Tab-separated table of C-alpha atoms in Angstrom:
chain	number	residue	atom	x	y	z
T	1	UNK	CA	-67.274	-25.424	-23.130
T	2	UNK	CA	-65.236	-24.061	-26.274
T	3	UNK	CA	-63.984	-20.366	-25.739
T	4	UNK	CA	-63.297	-18.580	-29.359
T	5	UNK	CA	-62.424	-14.969	-30.243
T	6	UNK	CA	-65.179	-13.082	-31.409
T	7	UNK	CA	-65.266	-13.550	-35.071
T	8	UNK	CA	-63.748	-16.943	-35.382
T	9	UNK	CA	-66.909	-18.682	-34.880
T	10	UNK	CA	-69.930	-18.949	-37.423
T	11	UNK	CA	-72.896	-18.556	-35.035
T	12	UNK	CA	-75.004	-19.195	-37.921
T	13	UNK	CA	-73.894	-22.887	-38.554
T	14	UNK	CA	-73.712	-24.535	-35.066
T	15	UNK	CA	-74.046	-28.466	-34.747
T	16	UNK	CA	-73.376	-29.483	-31.095
T	17	UNK	CA	-75.514	-28.402	-28.473
T	18	UNK	CA	-72.890	-26.253	-25.752
T	19	UNK	CA	-71.969	-23.614	-24.449
T	20	UNK	CA	-70.187	-21.374	-26.910
T	21	UNK	CA	-67.897	-18.147	-25.233
T	22	UNK	CA	-66.952	-15.618	-27.541
T	23	UNK	CA	-64.171	-13.160	-26.450
T	24	UNK	CA	-65.193	-9.758	-27.408
T	25	UNK	CA	-62.628	-6.983	-27.526
T	26	UNK	CA	-64.005	-3.759	-26.098
T	27	UNK	CA	-65.620	-1.823	-28.979
T	28	UNK	CA	-64.463	1.749	-27.629
T	29	UNK	CA	-60.695	2.184	-28.389
T	30	UNK	CA	-58.344	5.325	-27.176
T	31	UNK	CA	-55.921	6.733	-29.250
T	32	UNK	CA	-52.794	8.553	-28.270
T	33	UNK	CA	-51.100	11.307	-30.368
T	34	UNK	CA	-47.695	10.298	-32.069
T	35	UNK	CA	-44.975	12.630	-30.968
T	36	UNK	CA	-44.373	15.879	-32.292
T	37	UNK	CA	-40.855	16.586	-30.613
T	38	UNK	CA	-38.870	14.637	-33.352
T	39	UNK	CA	-36.289	16.875	-34.968
T	40	UNK	CA	-34.772	15.444	-37.734
T	41	UNK	CA	-30.990	16.932	-38.769
T	42	UNK	CA	-28.957	16.068	-41.835
T	43	UNK	CA	-25.672	16.989	-42.009
T	44	UNK	CA	-21.821	15.793	-41.776
T	45	UNK	CA	-20.101	14.107	-38.734
T	46	UNK	CA	-17.191	12.139	-37.607
T	47	UNK	CA	-18.813	8.694	-36.647
T	48	UNK	CA	-21.916	6.463	-36.771
T	49	UNK	CA	-23.597	5.117	-40.104
T	50	UNK	CA	-23.953	6.748	-43.238
T	51	UNK	CA	-27.638	7.769	-44.757
T	52	UNK	CA	-29.124	6.079	-41.725
T	53	UNK	CA	-30.877	8.342	-38.747
T	54	UNK	CA	-29.362	7.768	-35.071
T	55	UNK	CA	-31.149	8.591	-31.879
T	56	UNK	CA	-29.830	11.321	-30.179
T	57	UNK	CA	-30.976	12.382	-26.696
T	58	UNK	CA	-28.604	14.562	-25.136
T	59	UNK	CA	-24.881	15.784	-25.464
T	60	UNK	CA	-23.515	12.461	-24.542
T	61	UNK	CA	-25.116	11.134	-27.634
T	62	UNK	CA	-24.012	13.541	-29.739
T	63	UNK	CA	-19.710	13.141	-28.667
T	64	UNK	CA	-20.556	9.316	-28.827
T	65	UNK	CA	-22.717	8.792	-32.140
T	66	UNK	CA	-21.378	11.723	-34.101
T	67	UNK	CA	-18.310	13.113	-32.751
T	68	UNK	CA	-17.134	16.782	-31.473
T	69	UNK	CA	-18.582	19.704	-33.066
T	70	UNK	CA	-16.471	21.265	-35.528
T	71	UNK	CA	-15.950	24.847	-37.191
T	72	UNK	CA	-17.255	23.640	-40.426
T	73	UNK	CA	-20.180	23.586	-43.011
T	74	UNK	CA	-23.307	20.848	-42.627
T	75	UNK	CA	-21.434	19.904	-38.923
T	76	UNK	CA	-24.083	17.702	-37.446
T	77	UNK	CA	-22.438	17.908	-34.264
T	78	UNK	CA	-23.154	21.774	-33.978
T	79	UNK	CA	-26.475	22.088	-35.160
T	80	UNK	CA	-27.472	19.023	-32.577
T	81	UNK	CA	-25.916	20.759	-29.509
T	82	UNK	CA	-27.925	23.738	-30.697
T	83	UNK	CA	-30.967	22.109	-30.731
T	84	UNK	CA	-30.360	20.409	-27.005
T	85	UNK	CA	-29.832	23.663	-25.697
T	86	UNK	CA	-33.269	24.879	-26.703
T	87	UNK	CA	-35.026	21.621	-25.692
T	88	UNK	CA	-35.220	19.750	-28.320
T	89	UNK	CA	-34.032	16.535	-26.801
T	90	UNK	CA	-35.842	13.766	-29.536
T	91	UNK	CA	-33.512	13.937	-32.613
T	92	UNK	CA	-32.683	11.766	-35.519
T	93	UNK	CA	-29.515	12.522	-36.720
T	94	UNK	CA	-28.528	11.398	-40.168
T	95	UNK	CA	-24.979	11.391	-41.535
T	96	UNK	CA	-23.884	12.504	-45.338
T	97	UNK	CA	-20.505	12.371	-46.680
T	98	UNK	CA	-19.358	12.592	-50.396
T	99	UNK	CA	-18.330	8.929	-50.830
T	100	UNK	CA	-14.848	9.492	-49.648
T	101	UNK	CA	-14.843	8.416	-46.099
T	102	UNK	CA	-13.197	5.923	-44.737
T	103	UNK	CA	-12.643	3.668	-41.630
T	104	UNK	CA	-9.812	3.792	-39.115
T	105	UNK	CA	-7.648	0.402	-39.001
T	106	UNK	CA	-4.801	-1.409	-37.529
T	107	UNK	CA	-3.915	-4.929	-36.827
T	108	UNK	CA	-2.479	-7.204	-34.073
T	109	UNK	CA	0.600	-9.156	-35.274
T	110	UNK	CA	2.408	-11.959	-33.742
T	111	UNK	CA	5.955	-12.070	-32.846
T	112	UNK	CA	7.520	-11.808	-36.086
T	113	UNK	CA	5.700	-9.123	-36.883
T	114	UNK	CA	3.499	-10.978	-39.299
T	115	UNK	CA	-0.522	-9.819	-38.857
T	116	UNK	CA	-2.478	-11.769	-37.138
T	117	UNK	CA	-5.725	-9.742	-37.257
T	118	UNK	CA	-6.887	-7.046	-39.580
T	119	UNK	CA	-8.784	-4.421	-36.883
T	120	UNK	CA	-11.818	-2.274	-38.867
T	121	UNK	CA	-13.370	0.663	-37.067
T	122	UNK	CA	-17.536	0.176	-37.337
T	123	UNK	CA	-18.032	3.137	-38.665
T	124	UNK	CA	-15.864	5.625	-41.038
T	125	UNK	CA	-14.976	9.145	-39.660
T	126	UNK	CA	-12.319	10.679	-38.132
T	127	UNK	CA	-13.469	9.621	-34.169
T	128	UNK	CA	-12.086	6.003	-35.634
T	129	UNK	CA	-8.589	7.698	-35.286
T	130	UNK	CA	-9.023	7.548	-31.355
T	131	UNK	CA	-9.440	4.120	-30.920
T	132	UNK	CA	-7.088	1.890	-29.506
T	133	UNK	CA	-6.832	-2.017	-29.304
T	134	UNK	CA	-4.517	-3.982	-26.731
T	135	UNK	CA	-4.321	-7.802	-26.458
T	136	UNK	CA	-2.676	-9.208	-23.318
T	137	UNK	CA	-2.182	-12.013	-21.502
T	138	UNK	CA	-5.876	-12.965	-20.196
T	139	UNK	CA	-7.222	-13.652	-16.439
T	140	UNK	CA	-7.397	-17.527	-16.692
T	141	UNK	CA	-4.169	-19.005	-17.461
T	142	UNK	CA	-2.992	-20.153	-20.949
T	143	UNK	CA	-5.750	-17.370	-22.568
T	144	UNK	CA	-5.683	-13.911	-24.099
T	145	UNK	CA	-7.304	-10.550	-23.340
T	146	UNK	CA	-8.778	-8.278	-25.732
T	147	UNK	CA	-9.662	-4.495	-24.986
T	148	UNK	CA	-10.624	-1.763	-27.354
T	149	UNK	CA	-10.639	1.966	-26.166
T	150	UNK	CA	-12.968	4.738	-27.362
T	151	UNK	CA	-12.880	8.264	-26.100
T	152	UNK	CA	-15.178	9.091	-23.486
T	153	UNK	CA	-16.908	5.735	-23.320
T	154	UNK	CA	-16.032	2.401	-21.313
T	155	UNK	CA	-13.761	0.373	-22.811
T	156	UNK	CA	-15.038	-3.277	-24.050
T	157	UNK	CA	-12.910	-6.514	-22.492
T	158	UNK	CA	-13.069	-9.621	-24.004
T	159	UNK	CA	-11.333	-11.934	-21.567
T	160	UNK	CA	-10.190	-15.374	-21.351
T	161	UNK	CA	-9.790	-16.075	-25.066
T	162	UNK	CA	-8.306	-19.237	-27.103
T	163	UNK	CA	-7.689	-21.415	-24.024
T	164	UNK	CA	-5.735	-24.430	-25.352
T	165	UNK	CA	-5.423	-22.897	-29.096
T	166	UNK	CA	-2.264	-21.555	-31.030
T	167	UNK	CA	-1.321	-20.049	-34.033
T	168	UNK	CA	-3.912	-19.702	-36.903
T	169	UNK	CA	-6.765	-21.219	-34.629
T	170	UNK	CA	-6.141	-18.412	-31.808
T	171	UNK	CA	-6.129	-15.649	-33.443
T	172	UNK	CA	-9.576	-17.230	-35.444
T	173	UNK	CA	-11.053	-17.500	-31.890
T	174	UNK	CA	-10.245	-13.903	-31.050
T	175	UNK	CA	-11.316	-12.561	-34.164
T	176	UNK	CA	-14.539	-14.941	-33.591
T	177	UNK	CA	-15.001	-13.483	-29.902
T	178	UNK	CA	-14.337	-9.920	-31.222
T	179	UNK	CA	-17.309	-9.848	-34.259
T	180	UNK	CA	-20.046	-12.538	-32.240
T	181	UNK	CA	-19.284	-11.806	-28.791
T	182	UNK	CA	-18.248	-15.015	-26.258
T	183	UNK	CA	-20.454	-16.456	-23.223
T	184	UNK	CA	-19.861	-13.412	-21.039
T	185	UNK	CA	-20.575	-10.438	-23.457
T	186	UNK	CA	-22.032	-9.649	-26.871
T	187	UNK	CA	-19.949	-8.526	-30.128
T	188	UNK	CA	-17.828	-5.340	-30.298
T	189	UNK	CA	-19.750	-2.108	-31.089
T	190	UNK	CA	-16.458	-0.038	-32.014
T	191	UNK	CA	-14.567	-2.317	-34.381
T	192	UNK	CA	-14.790	-5.580	-36.174
T	193	UNK	CA	-12.072	-8.052	-37.371
T	194	UNK	CA	-10.435	-10.019	-40.010
T	195	UNK	CA	-7.614	-12.975	-39.644
T	196	UNK	CA	-4.518	-12.294	-41.188
T	197	UNK	CA	-1.865	-14.910	-42.543
T	198	UNK	CA	0.026	-15.056	-39.194
T	199	UNK	CA	0.434	-18.783	-37.911
T	200	UNK	CA	2.556	-17.804	-35.137
T	201	UNK	CA	1.839	-16.536	-31.396
T	202	UNK	CA	1.067	-13.123	-30.472
T	203	UNK	CA	3.530	-10.690	-29.065
T	204	UNK	CA	3.547	-11.159	-25.641
T	205	UNK	CA	1.568	-7.483	-24.839
T	206	UNK	CA	1.017	-5.488	-27.741
T	207	UNK	CA	-1.215	-2.025	-28.081
T	208	UNK	CA	-1.859	-0.188	-31.065
T	209	UNK	CA	-3.697	2.640	-32.368
T	210	UNK	CA	-6.248	3.443	-35.787
T	211	UNK	CA	-5.436	5.426	-38.409
T	212	UNK	CA	-6.691	6.388	-41.164
T	213	UNK	CA	-10.474	7.406	-40.912
T	214	UNK	CA	-11.748	10.296	-42.931
T	215	UNK	CA	-15.257	11.804	-42.879
T	216	UNK	CA	-15.792	12.464	-46.371
T	217	UNK	CA	-16.990	15.677	-45.640
T	218	UNK	CA	-15.142	18.320	-47.763
T	219	UNK	CA	-17.212	17.334	-50.990
T	220	UNK	CA	-20.788	17.573	-49.613
T	221	UNK	CA	-23.033	20.074	-51.194
T	222	UNK	CA	-26.329	21.219	-50.334
T	223	UNK	CA	-27.653	18.285	-52.417
T	224	UNK	CA	-26.507	16.101	-50.668
T	225	UNK	CA	-28.398	17.005	-47.900
T	226	UNK	CA	-31.574	16.248	-50.071
T	227	UNK	CA	-30.268	13.195	-51.259
T	228	UNK	CA	-32.250	10.585	-53.153
T	229	UNK	CA	-35.044	8.493	-52.424
T	230	UNK	CA	-35.772	4.871	-52.639
T	231	UNK	CA	-38.193	1.930	-52.347
T	232	UNK	CA	-36.129	0.284	-49.771
T	233	UNK	CA	-34.578	1.982	-46.527
T	234	UNK	CA	-31.011	0.899	-47.760
T	235	UNK	CA	-31.621	3.069	-50.873
T	236	UNK	CA	-32.260	6.111	-49.601
T	237	UNK	CA	-29.882	8.963	-48.739
T	238	UNK	CA	-30.054	12.136	-47.001
T	239	UNK	CA	-33.371	13.888	-46.410
T	240	UNK	CA	-35.020	10.672	-47.376
T	241	UNK	CA	-33.502	8.867	-44.875
T	242	UNK	CA	-35.787	10.245	-42.199
T	243	UNK	CA	-38.674	8.409	-43.821
T	244	UNK	CA	-40.863	6.398	-41.217
T	245	UNK	CA	-39.190	8.095	-38.178
T	246	UNK	CA	-41.596	10.489	-37.368
T	247	UNK	CA	-39.544	13.354	-37.649
T	248	UNK	CA	-42.027	16.309	-37.717
T	249	UNK	CA	-39.503	19.043	-37.895
T	250	UNK	CA	-36.633	18.773	-40.193
T	251	UNK	CA	-33.581	21.035	-40.990
T	252	UNK	CA	-31.297	20.133	-43.482
T	253	UNK	CA	-28.175	21.995	-41.948
T	254	UNK	CA	-26.947	25.357	-43.603
T	255	UNK	CA	-28.920	24.455	-46.723
T	256	UNK	CA	-29.071	27.680	-48.746
T	257	UNK	CA	-29.870	26.653	-52.362
T	258	UNK	CA	-33.528	27.688	-53.549
T	259	UNK	CA	-33.335	25.121	-56.161
T	260	UNK	CA	-33.793	22.002	-53.599
T	261	UNK	CA	-36.809	23.851	-51.582
T	262	UNK	CA	-39.162	22.095	-54.057
T	263	UNK	CA	-38.070	18.696	-53.252
T	264	UNK	CA	-38.293	19.635	-49.420
T	265	UNK	CA	-41.691	20.682	-49.878
T	266	UNK	CA	-42.633	17.306	-51.413
T	267	UNK	CA	-41.136	15.311	-48.937
T	268	UNK	CA	-42.712	17.385	-46.186
T	269	UNK	CA	-46.417	17.162	-47.466
T	270	UNK	CA	-45.972	13.467	-48.188
T	271	UNK	CA	-44.214	12.846	-44.639
T	272	UNK	CA	-46.357	15.668	-42.555
T	273	UNK	CA	-42.916	16.881	-41.688
T	274	UNK	CA	-42.302	20.591	-41.378
T	275	UNK	CA	-39.106	21.526	-43.327
T	276	UNK	CA	-37.280	24.719	-41.925
T	277	UNK	CA	-34.598	26.532	-44.170
T	278	UNK	CA	-32.652	29.935	-45.388
T	279	UNK	CA	-31.359	32.179	-47.681
T	280	UNK	CA	-27.422	32.720	-47.896
T	281	UNK	CA	-25.515	34.425	-45.424
T	282	UNK	CA	-25.991	38.232	-45.732
T	283	UNK	CA	-29.262	37.750	-48.322
T	284	UNK	CA	-31.841	40.263	-47.723
T	285	UNK	CA	-35.419	39.572	-47.570
T	286	UNK	CA	-35.895	40.828	-50.749
T	287	UNK	CA	-33.576	38.447	-52.475
T	288	UNK	CA	-34.777	35.345	-50.246
T	289	UNK	CA	-38.352	36.395	-51.306
T	290	UNK	CA	-37.390	36.586	-55.151
T	291	UNK	CA	-35.508	33.250	-54.595
T	292	UNK	CA	-38.914	31.603	-53.054
T	293	UNK	CA	-41.006	33.292	-55.842
T	294	UNK	CA	-38.794	31.889	-58.832
T	295	UNK	CA	-39.053	28.285	-57.445
T	296	UNK	CA	-42.776	28.422	-56.792
T	297	UNK	CA	-42.897	26.879	-53.616
T	298	UNK	CA	-46.349	27.929	-52.048
T	299	UNK	CA	-47.220	25.614	-49.391
T	300	UNK	CA	-47.511	25.244	-45.622
T	301	UNK	CA	-44.654	22.412	-45.272
T	302	UNK	CA	-41.869	24.993	-46.175
T	303	UNK	CA	-40.472	27.863	-43.871
T	304	UNK	CA	-37.776	30.250	-44.666
T	305	UNK	CA	-35.917	32.196	-42.698
T	306	UNK	CA	-34.068	35.502	-44.582
T	307	UNK	CA	-30.149	35.650	-44.759
T	308	UNK	CA	-29.846	37.329	-41.622
T	309	UNK	CA	-27.363	34.278	-39.528
T	310	UNK	CA	-27.191	33.779	-36.120
T	311	UNK	CA	-24.203	34.080	-34.233
T	312	UNK	CA	-23.837	31.498	-31.292
T	313	UNK	CA	-20.887	30.619	-28.428
T	314	UNK	CA	-19.003	27.469	-29.492
T	315	UNK	CA	-17.387	26.528	-26.318
T	316	UNK	CA	-16.062	23.513	-27.355
T	317	UNK	CA	-13.769	25.444	-29.827
T	318	UNK	CA	-13.772	28.779	-27.520
T	319	UNK	CA	-15.331	30.875	-30.546
T	320	UNK	CA	-18.386	33.117	-31.444
T	321	UNK	CA	-19.738	31.114	-34.737
T	322	UNK	CA	-22.308	32.303	-37.241
T	323	UNK	CA	-25.016	30.014	-37.654
T	324	UNK	CA	-27.577	29.216	-39.826
T	325	UNK	CA	-31.322	30.588	-38.712
T	326	UNK	CA	-33.038	27.495	-39.783
T	327	UNK	CA	-30.948	25.397	-37.017
T	328	UNK	CA	-32.370	27.224	-34.155
T	329	UNK	CA	-36.070	27.654	-35.530
T	330	UNK	CA	-36.308	24.028	-36.217
T	331	UNK	CA	-35.212	23.138	-32.446
T	332	UNK	CA	-37.386	25.706	-31.314
T	333	UNK	CA	-40.380	24.433	-33.261
T	334	UNK	CA	-39.619	20.621	-31.964
T	335	UNK	CA	-39.734	21.699	-28.514
T	336	UNK	CA	-42.887	23.825	-28.538
T	337	UNK	CA	-46.311	21.766	-28.593
T	338	UNK	CA	-47.385	21.897	-31.892
T	339	UNK	CA	-50.244	24.312	-30.874
T	340	UNK	CA	-47.709	27.026	-30.064
T	341	UNK	CA	-46.245	29.324	-32.588
T	342	UNK	CA	-42.657	30.737	-32.454
T	343	UNK	CA	-43.522	33.707	-32.807
T	344	UNK	CA	-41.859	36.004	-29.979
T	345	UNK	CA	-40.688	32.957	-27.994
T	346	UNK	CA	-37.139	33.460	-26.708
T	347	UNK	CA	-34.074	31.836	-28.377
T	348	UNK	CA	-32.031	31.677	-25.136
T	349	UNK	CA	-28.634	30.587	-26.978
T	350	UNK	CA	-28.880	33.069	-29.631
T	351	UNK	CA	-25.634	36.062	-28.753
T	352	UNK	CA	-26.447	37.934	-31.887
T	353	UNK	CA	-27.403	38.444	-35.771
T	354	UNK	CA	-25.410	39.910	-38.356
T	355	UNK	CA	-28.170	43.394	-38.523
T	356	UNK	CA	-27.677	43.214	-34.799
T	357	UNK	CA	-24.084	43.004	-34.937
T	358	UNK	CA	-23.758	45.981	-36.994
T	359	UNK	CA	-26.263	47.746	-35.080
T	360	UNK	CA	-28.812	47.882	-37.518
T	361	UNK	CA	-32.069	46.883	-35.995
T	362	UNK	CA	-35.410	45.951	-38.299
T	363	UNK	CA	-37.800	48.581	-38.610
T	364	UNK	CA	-41.747	47.770	-38.542
T	365	UNK	CA	-41.774	48.364	-42.111
T	366	UNK	CA	-39.170	45.649	-42.703
T	367	UNK	CA	-40.987	43.294	-40.370
T	368	UNK	CA	-44.372	43.973	-42.358
T	369	UNK	CA	-42.199	43.317	-45.580
T	370	UNK	CA	-40.925	40.036	-44.256
T	371	UNK	CA	-44.279	38.792	-43.442
T	372	UNK	CA	-46.001	39.851	-46.447
T	373	UNK	CA	-43.050	37.693	-48.350
T	374	UNK	CA	-44.133	34.672	-46.343
T	375	UNK	CA	-40.858	34.752	-44.886
T	376	UNK	CA	-39.347	34.813	-41.155
T	377	UNK	CA	-36.578	36.294	-39.342
T	378	UNK	CA	-34.910	36.218	-36.039
T	379	UNK	CA	-34.008	39.165	-34.008
T	380	UNK	CA	-34.017	41.293	-30.994
T	381	UNK	CA	-35.933	43.096	-29.867
T	382	UNK	CA	-38.987	41.270	-29.858
T	383	UNK	CA	-42.546	42.553	-28.596
T	384	UNK	CA	-42.576	40.843	-25.305
T	385	UNK	CA	-38.803	42.392	-24.380
T	386	UNK	CA	-35.366	42.409	-25.316
T	387	UNK	CA	-34.359	38.954	-26.131
T	388	UNK	CA	-34.251	37.117	-29.703
T	389	UNK	CA	-36.965	35.289	-31.221
T	390	UNK	CA	-38.840	34.719	-34.349
T	391	UNK	CA	-40.965	37.480	-35.867
T	392	UNK	CA	-43.158	36.272	-38.001
T	393	UNK	CA	-44.435	32.729	-37.138
T	394	UNK	CA	-45.044	31.715	-40.747
T	395	UNK	CA	-44.691	29.290	-43.199
T	396	UNK	CA	-44.484	29.762	-47.109
T	397	UNK	CA	-48.233	29.936	-47.947
T	398	UNK	CA	-49.886	32.340	-49.186
T	399	UNK	CA	-53.242	31.420	-47.742
T	400	UNK	CA	-53.948	32.989	-44.544
T	401	UNK	CA	-55.894	30.752	-43.404
T	402	UNK	CA	-52.896	28.109	-43.682
T	403	UNK	CA	-49.857	29.917	-43.875
T	404	UNK	CA	-49.256	29.952	-39.629
T	405	UNK	CA	-46.608	27.576	-38.163
T	406	UNK	CA	-49.204	26.064	-35.828
T	407	UNK	CA	-51.060	24.993	-38.767
T	408	UNK	CA	-48.685	23.275	-40.027
T	409	UNK	CA	-47.923	21.593	-36.999
T	410	UNK	CA	-51.127	20.696	-35.768
T	411	UNK	CA	-52.492	19.672	-39.154
T	412	UNK	CA	-49.503	17.414	-39.237
T	413	UNK	CA	-50.026	16.197	-36.085
T	414	UNK	CA	-53.715	15.083	-35.792
T	415	UNK	CA	-53.198	13.483	-39.453
T	416	UNK	CA	-50.271	11.621	-38.679
T	417	UNK	CA	-52.229	10.641	-35.553
T	418	UNK	CA	-55.151	9.153	-37.097
T	419	UNK	CA	-53.440	8.118	-40.150
T	420	UNK	CA	-51.773	5.787	-37.771
T	421	UNK	CA	-54.413	4.525	-35.517
T	422	UNK	CA	-57.046	3.502	-38.117
T	423	UNK	CA	-55.384	1.050	-40.220
T	424	UNK	CA	-57.569	-1.635	-38.118
T	425	UNK	CA	-60.874	-0.559	-39.607
T	426	UNK	CA	-59.452	-2.350	-42.731
T	427	UNK	CA	-61.169	-6.005	-43.276
T	428	UNK	CA	-63.712	-5.126	-40.911
T	429	UNK	CA	-67.598	-5.665	-41.729
T	430	UNK	CA	-69.027	-2.173	-42.228
T	431	UNK	CA	-71.936	-1.923	-40.006
T	432	UNK	CA	-73.378	0.908	-37.570
T	433	UNK	CA	-71.486	-0.679	-34.875
T	434	UNK	CA	-68.474	0.133	-36.312
T	435	UNK	CA	-69.363	3.769	-37.496
T	436	UNK	CA	-70.631	4.366	-33.956
T	437	UNK	CA	-67.340	2.868	-32.444
T	438	UNK	CA	-64.618	4.529	-34.959
T	439	UNK	CA	-66.493	7.790	-34.423
T	440	UNK	CA	-66.339	7.371	-30.708
T	441	UNK	CA	-62.364	6.916	-30.904
T	442	UNK	CA	-62.091	9.851	-33.039
T	443	UNK	CA	-64.488	11.863	-30.828
T	444	UNK	CA	-62.307	10.889	-27.686
T	445	UNK	CA	-58.892	11.860	-29.335
T	446	UNK	CA	-59.943	15.090	-30.063
T	447	UNK	CA	-61.949	15.992	-26.925
T	448	UNK	CA	-58.844	15.513	-25.277
T	449	UNK	CA	-57.320	17.970	-27.502
T	450	UNK	CA	-59.810	20.559	-26.894
T	451	UNK	CA	-59.621	19.889	-23.070
T	452	UNK	CA	-56.173	20.346	-22.963
T	453	UNK	CA	-56.409	23.421	-25.112
T	454	UNK	CA	-54.952	22.338	-27.767
T	455	UNK	CA	-57.692	23.359	-30.067
T	456	UNK	CA	-61.081	25.015	-30.129
T	457	UNK	CA	-63.688	23.345	-31.349
T	458	UNK	CA	-64.250	20.200	-33.410
T	459	UNK	CA	-66.943	17.897	-35.127
T	460	UNK	CA	-67.417	14.247	-36.584
T	461	UNK	CA	-69.698	12.616	-39.140
T	462	UNK	CA	-69.752	8.933	-39.632
T	463	UNK	CA	-72.844	7.760	-40.376
T	464	UNK	CA	-75.705	6.738	-43.158
T	465	UNK	CA	-75.985	10.593	-44.266
T	466	UNK	CA	-72.142	10.552	-45.380
T	467	UNK	CA	-71.889	6.970	-46.145
T	468	UNK	CA	-74.676	5.893	-48.754
T	469	UNK	CA	-75.180	2.179	-49.756
T	470	UNK	CA	-73.814	3.089	-52.988
T	471	UNK	CA	-70.588	3.844	-51.941
T	472	UNK	CA	-70.815	1.274	-48.788
T	473	UNK	CA	-71.346	-1.301	-51.349
T	474	UNK	CA	-68.016	-0.522	-53.046
T	475	UNK	CA	-66.222	-0.957	-49.754
T	476	UNK	CA	-66.040	2.946	-48.764
T	477	UNK	CA	-66.110	4.071	-45.281
T	478	UNK	CA	-65.830	7.578	-45.007
T	479	UNK	CA	-65.750	9.999	-42.094
T	480	UNK	CA	-65.922	13.615	-42.064
T	481	UNK	CA	-63.884	15.657	-39.540
T	482	UNK	CA	-63.617	19.171	-38.883
T	483	UNK	CA	-61.206	20.615	-36.203
T	484	UNK	CA	-61.074	24.262	-35.410
T	485	UNK	CA	-57.749	25.260	-34.159
T	486	UNK	CA	-56.847	27.944	-31.710
T	487	UNK	CA	-55.724	31.566	-32.987
T	488	UNK	CA	-52.415	32.949	-32.535
T	489	UNK	CA	-52.418	36.604	-31.414
T	490	UNK	CA	-50.323	38.326	-34.215
T	491	UNK	CA	-51.890	41.892	-33.736
T	492	UNK	CA	-52.805	43.766	-30.206
T	493	UNK	CA	-54.637	47.257	-30.568
T	494	UNK	CA	-54.967	49.323	-27.442
T	495	UNK	CA	-56.892	52.413	-28.245
T	496	UNK	CA	-56.116	54.940	-25.467
T	497	UNK	CA	-58.225	58.088	-25.122
T	498	UNK	CA	-56.377	60.393	-22.490
T	499	UNK	CA	-56.562	63.509	-21.811
T	500	UNK	CA	-58.321	66.613	-19.095
T	501	UNK	CA	-61.134	66.754	-21.313
T	502	UNK	CA	-61.976	62.998	-21.262
T	503	UNK	CA	-65.447	62.269	-19.778
T	504	UNK	CA	-65.424	58.967	-17.871
T	505	UNK	CA	-68.461	57.447	-16.354
T	506	UNK	CA	-67.949	55.598	-12.908
T	507	UNK	CA	-70.289	53.319	-11.870
T	508	UNK	CA	-71.886	53.685	-8.149
T	509	UNK	CA	-72.362	49.805	-7.711
T	510	UNK	CA	-69.987	48.410	-5.493
T	511	UNK	CA	-67.470	46.139	-6.781
T	512	UNK	CA	-68.066	42.211	-6.533
């Protein structure tokens, strides 16, 4: 009795009498939505790969993978810690540099002072200057132990190295253990080694420190954050290094150059990402609005904050710092479910803004002008109370049907989910059964959203009525999907009639 997977047996050309069993996979598939909480951040750091996304899930990751937060423009560690405080804990951080960044180095020497091994930090940056390396007698007689220490991390230990070896062969064995690992452990995650000219024995006990690591941050500009695209991941720089990471909200830290906004829109539309930025420090809403109109960005993929920057308490450096508003709003968006709006939602780590610090609260007329200008602003109070929050909840589209933050987030969420779920349809024979199973999968996903209170209604058409033979014969299959989003309450009007002459009719029937 042969067993076949469905589709691998030509059932119209059987020759030998027998029982043929085909394994048929379930016709109804279920799909889960893509992650919507991934926040992309691009800035400068003191450690980690350049132009390569790093996964950051908490403060420990920030200090170990990026370095301590610093008081400087474009600081990646500061932006990541702000985001974590606001509940965004699924971050893809991209470090950029001006090209002058260098890796810290050190060397292990022999008894005569000649270099046996050159040591280089795995990444460039000043955090590499905290590295130390020790070479001491190993646990086993006639061996050596190499230990790498790094701030805040458990030291790496390579023990019992070079048994029976001397001179250049010993140095080569130690270097190989560092670069390739041993039977007891993997290679070093902090340093790499290269052999020096020494042919003598190592000094009996030595501990060296690393020096020369630089961040390459001083020459970074707004254009550096945007970077350059490429067909291969290794060619992508800055913002474009986030391609394929699933980051649905992106913050190019401290970027204010409006000429970069069109590139950000293009990236956001192609990747299904919501790009958040702002005007320069202190720039009024009229100035930022003029910049937005000048560059012609009228798209749901971009959100622009006015130049009313935010004060945040930096407990690491012990000072109140003025930070870009997009850093806070992008984090809040990533922390919220995609059908929610940041409008009137508390930003708990904001201490003040430039306007509130100057005791110049926004009037309702100004808030209205900011909304009309397709901008947003953080301020206090909010309609819900005396807390800091967003006062518009809008993207930069001039179309009122699609200009809500929730439109951008939900549209990207649903489209990316469907784009990633139905690649298996390609190559299958187009039959009514394929239509039925595909439609059922789409409907099941949307029904889950409806039952979770994330959408109001939906409709799907995938049958012969929208797939005529003339199109099917050319290989096309079309599904028409409609989804109605829940509306965000922006205006609440209460009509109050009060006074001594008001006539009120009271029902005589008892209340149920």
